């Protein structure tokens, strides 16, 4: 009997703390739209292009040199001595491998930096969303990409966040 009294009193206490049917103030925000239109994103794109420009130019030059040597081998390969052709083929294979390794390294570093910078911008956006939600007393803010249906009475704070993010 004590057990049932304890359970019943606990249930009543929980109901009093969080009444059933209490309406939460809910808002939506389009984070991807804010990210795409962010002035910070445009600055980061230019910064990363500048940061990787020299390496990209070097890779383009290496690729161009390889193409020229491959064309020379295709055109003159039939008239070359076997030893010369074999040396040229080995040289091309070696250069292609070096190019491939540098290109993979470049792609990995570029992707890593893009992810790092994207995460910084998204962190700023999330902080601004939290600030706007607290300021306007929202209990829940949901990204529009996670919603299948939204009632027209739900507030959209995308523009408020966009103004603060810039």
mmCIF file of C-alpha atoms in Angstrom:
data_model
loop_
_atom_site.group_PDB
_atom_site.id
_atom_site.type_symbol
_atom_site.label_atom_id
_atom_site.label_comp_id
_atom_site.label_asym_id
_atom_site.label_seq_id
_atom_site.Cartn_x
_atom_site.Cartn_y
_atom_site.Cartn_z
ATOM 1 C CA UNK A 1 0.000 0.000 0.000
ATOM 2 C CA UNK A 2 2.868 2.378 0.777
ATOM 3 C CA UNK A 3 4.323 1.601 -2.630
ATOM 4 C CA UNK A 4 1.113 2.651 -4.423
ATOM 5 C CA UNK A 5 0.820 5.803 -2.345
ATOM 6 C CA UNK A 6 4.403 6.725 -3.222
ATOM 7 C CA UNK A 7 3.829 6.111 -6.949
ATOM 8 C CA UNK A 8 0.563 8.063 -6.951
ATOM 9 C CA UNK A 9 2.114 11.015 -5.112
ATOM 10 C CA UNK A 10 5.070 11.019 -7.545
ATOM 11 C CA UNK A 11 2.716 11.081 -10.543
ATOM 12 C CA UNK A 12 0.720 13.955 -9.068
ATOM 13 C CA UNK A 13 3.925 15.879 -8.344
ATOM 14 C CA UNK A 14 5.160 15.395 -11.946
ATOM 15 C CA UNK A 15 1.810 16.516 -13.359
ATOM 16 C CA UNK A 16 1.910 19.679 -11.257
ATOM 17 C CA UNK A 17 5.418 20.544 -12.443
ATOM 18 C CA UNK A 18 4.713 20.031 -16.148
ATOM 19 C CA UNK A 19 0.973 20.350 -16.771
ATOM 20 C CA UNK A 20 -0.361 18.232 -19.592
ATOM 21 C CA UNK A 21 -1.411 20.382 -22.486
ATOM 22 C CA UNK A 22 0.926 23.240 -21.613
ATOM 23 C CA UNK A 23 1.657 25.009 -24.885
ATOM 24 C CA UNK A 24 5.289 25.513 -25.770
ATOM 25 C CA UNK A 25 6.263 28.566 -27.756
ATOM 26 C CA UNK A 26 7.727 27.128 -30.968
ATOM 27 C CA UNK A 27 9.615 28.768 -33.818
ATOM 28 C CA UNK A 28 11.247 27.563 -37.014
ATOM 29 C CA UNK A 29 14.465 28.688 -38.697
ATOM 30 C CA UNK A 30 16.013 27.874 -42.071
ATOM 31 C CA UNK A 31 19.665 27.352 -41.152
ATOM 32 C CA UNK A 32 20.778 26.248 -44.621
ATOM 33 C CA UNK A 33 19.307 29.395 -46.177
ATOM 34 C CA UNK A 34 21.084 31.573 -43.607
ATOM 35 C CA UNK A 35 24.333 29.713 -44.265
ATOM 36 C CA UNK A 36 24.035 30.093 -48.058
ATOM 37 C CA UNK A 37 23.327 33.836 -47.835
ATOM 38 C CA UNK A 38 25.882 34.577 -45.121
ATOM 39 C CA UNK A 39 28.459 37.225 -45.982
ATOM 40 C CA UNK A 40 30.923 35.233 -43.862
ATOM 41 C CA UNK A 41 30.547 32.293 -46.252
ATOM 42 C CA UNK A 42 31.550 34.425 -49.252
ATOM 43 C CA UNK A 43 34.596 35.726 -47.373
ATOM 44 C CA UNK A 44 35.641 32.201 -46.418
ATOM 45 C CA UNK A 45 35.315 30.978 -50.020
ATOM 46 C CA UNK A 46 37.647 33.737 -51.213
ATOM 47 C CA UNK A 47 40.044 33.111 -48.339
ATOM 48 C CA UNK A 48 40.259 29.380 -49.096
ATOM 49 C CA UNK A 49 40.736 30.023 -52.822
ATOM 50 C CA UNK A 50 43.645 32.310 -51.993
ATOM 51 C CA UNK A 51 45.050 29.862 -49.443
ATOM 52 C CA UNK A 52 45.092 26.951 -51.919
ATOM 53 C CA UNK A 53 45.776 28.931 -55.101
ATOM 54 C CA UNK A 54 49.506 28.152 -55.363
ATOM 55 C CA UNK A 55 49.041 24.439 -54.811
ATOM 56 C CA UNK A 56 46.156 24.286 -57.291
ATOM 57 C CA UNK A 57 48.292 26.076 -59.887
ATOM 58 C CA UNK A 58 51.153 23.645 -59.251
ATOM 59 C CA UNK A 59 48.823 20.662 -59.725
ATOM 60 C CA UNK A 60 47.436 22.128 -62.958
ATOM 61 C CA UNK A 61 50.978 22.587 -64.261
ATOM 62 C CA UNK A 62 51.915 19.017 -63.334
ATOM 63 C CA UNK A 63 48.796 17.711 -65.077
ATOM 64 C CA UNK A 64 49.551 19.760 -68.202
ATOM 65 C CA UNK A 65 53.150 18.477 -68.304
ATOM 66 C CA UNK A 66 51.917 14.894 -67.972
ATOM 67 C CA UNK A 67 49.457 15.366 -70.822
ATOM 68 C CA UNK A 68 52.179 16.766 -73.083
ATOM 69 C CA UNK A 69 54.485 13.827 -72.320
ATOM 70 C CA UNK A 70 51.678 11.311 -72.896
ATOM 71 C CA UNK A 71 50.895 12.913 -76.264
ATOM 72 C CA UNK A 72 54.594 12.825 -77.186
ATOM 73 C CA UNK A 73 54.753 9.150 -76.283
ATOM 74 C CA UNK A 74 51.653 8.401 -78.347
ATOM 75 C CA UNK A 75 52.954 10.306 -81.365
ATOM 76 C CA UNK A 76 56.621 9.308 -81.263
ATOM 77 C CA UNK A 77 56.405 6.020 -79.371
ATOM 78 C CA UNK A 78 56.346 3.909 -82.528
ATOM 79 C CA UNK A 79 59.542 5.485 -83.877
ATOM 80 C CA UNK A 80 61.473 5.524 -80.585
ATOM 81 C CA UNK A 81 63.974 2.926 -79.573
ATOM 82 C CA UNK A 82 62.614 0.386 -77.113
ATOM 83 C CA UNK A 83 64.941 1.554 -74.332
ATOM 84 C CA UNK A 84 63.909 5.207 -74.769
ATOM 85 C CA UNK A 85 60.226 4.296 -74.862
ATOM 86 C CA UNK A 86 60.533 2.152 -71.709
ATOM 87 C CA UNK A 87 62.349 4.942 -69.852
ATOM 88 C CA UNK A 88 59.713 7.470 -70.918
ATOM 89 C CA UNK A 89 56.903 5.117 -69.852
ATOM 90 C CA UNK A 90 58.532 4.544 -66.436
ATOM 91 C CA UNK A 91 59.027 8.284 -66.034
ATOM 92 C CA UNK A 92 55.359 8.903 -66.900
ATOM 93 C CA UNK A 93 54.175 6.258 -64.436
ATOM 94 C CA UNK A 94 56.336 7.785 -61.702
ATOM 95 C CA UNK A 95 55.156 11.333 -62.462
ATOM 96 C CA UNK A 96 51.525 10.203 -62.598
ATOM 97 C CA UNK A 97 51.885 8.555 -59.182
ATOM 98 C CA UNK A 98 53.471 11.698 -57.702
ATOM 99 C CA UNK A 99 50.696 13.810 -59.226
ATOM 100 C CA UNK A 100 48.012 11.473 -57.912
ATOM 101 C CA UNK A 101 49.431 11.546 -54.371
ATOM 102 C CA UNK A 102 49.716 15.339 -54.380
ATOM 103 C CA UNK A 103 46.189 15.685 -55.755
ATOM 104 C CA UNK A 104 44.761 13.400 -53.029
ATOM 105 C CA UNK A 105 46.642 15.308 -50.334
ATOM 106 C CA UNK A 106 45.405 18.603 -51.771
ATOM 107 C CA UNK A 107 41.792 17.399 -51.840
ATOM 108 C CA UNK A 108 41.960 16.107 -48.272
ATOM 109 C CA UNK A 109 43.462 19.317 -46.907
ATOM 110 C CA UNK A 110 41.063 21.476 -48.899
ATOM 111 C CA UNK A 111 38.076 19.453 -47.695
ATOM 112 C CA UNK A 112 39.335 19.583 -44.109
ATOM 113 C CA UNK A 113 39.702 23.379 -44.208
ATOM 114 C CA UNK A 114 36.287 23.814 -45.829
ATOM 115 C CA UNK A 115 34.705 21.673 -43.121
ATOM 116 C CA UNK A 116 36.528 23.594 -40.395
ATOM 117 C CA UNK A 117 35.377 26.958 -41.731
ATOM 118 C CA UNK A 118 31.823 25.728 -42.379
ATOM 119 C CA UNK A 119 31.602 24.499 -38.791
ATOM 120 C CA UNK A 120 32.735 27.923 -37.516
ATOM 121 C CA UNK A 121 29.981 29.670 -39.469
ATOM 122 C CA UNK A 122 27.353 27.141 -38.365
ATOM 123 C CA UNK A 123 28.451 27.603 -34.770
ATOM 124 C CA UNK A 124 27.922 31.364 -35.083
ATOM 125 C CA UNK A 125 24.484 30.753 -36.632
ATOM 126 C CA UNK A 126 23.490 28.373 -33.837
ATOM 127 C CA UNK A 127 24.624 30.886 -31.210
ATOM 128 C CA UNK A 128 22.553 33.620 -32.856
ATOM 129 C CA UNK A 129 19.532 31.281 -33.052
ATOM 130 C CA UNK A 130 19.892 30.610 -29.315
ATOM 131 C CA UNK A 131 20.165 34.334 -28.582
ATOM 132 C CA UNK A 132 17.066 35.186 -30.653
ATOM 133 C CA UNK A 133 15.120 32.290 -29.110
ATOM 134 C CA UNK A 134 15.969 33.419 -25.571
ATOM 135 C CA UNK A 135 15.222 37.062 -26.388
ATOM 136 C CA UNK A 136 11.814 36.226 -27.870
ATOM 137 C CA UNK A 137 11.050 33.556 -25.231
ATOM 138 C CA UNK A 138 10.784 30.537 -27.532
ATOM 139 C CA UNK A 139 10.838 27.139 -25.868
ATOM 140 C CA UNK A 140 11.689 25.205 -29.013
ATOM 141 C CA UNK A 141 13.330 26.201 -32.315
ATOM 142 C CA UNK A 142 13.294 23.667 -35.147
ATOM 143 C CA UNK A 143 15.232 23.759 -38.416
ATOM 144 C CA UNK A 144 12.848 23.859 -41.380
ATOM 145 C CA UNK A 145 14.771 21.020 -43.029
ATOM 146 C CA UNK A 146 13.581 18.720 -40.234
ATOM 147 C CA UNK A 147 9.899 19.581 -40.713
ATOM 148 C CA UNK A 148 7.463 17.799 -42.984
ATOM 149 C CA UNK A 149 4.509 20.053 -42.199
ATOM 150 C CA UNK A 150 4.303 23.379 -40.385
ATOM 151 C CA UNK A 151 1.223 25.274 -39.303
ATOM 152 C CA UNK A 152 1.178 28.870 -40.559
ATOM 153 C CA UNK A 153 0.844 30.075 -36.965
ATOM 154 C CA UNK A 154 4.380 28.914 -36.096
ATOM 155 C CA UNK A 155 6.812 31.839 -36.004
ATOM 156 C CA UNK A 156 9.706 31.876 -38.492
ATOM 157 C CA UNK A 157 12.780 33.575 -36.997
ATOM 158 C CA UNK A 158 14.979 33.117 -40.076
ATOM 159 C CA UNK A 159 15.008 36.825 -40.960
ATOM 160 C CA UNK A 160 15.835 37.877 -37.400
ATOM 161 C CA UNK A 161 18.756 35.481 -37.313
ATOM 162 C CA UNK A 162 19.894 36.468 -40.823
ATOM 163 C CA UNK A 163 20.090 40.150 -39.845
ATOM 164 C CA UNK A 164 22.334 39.358 -36.871
ATOM 165 C CA UNK A 165 24.568 36.880 -38.711
ATOM 166 C CA UNK A 166 25.096 39.223 -41.645
#
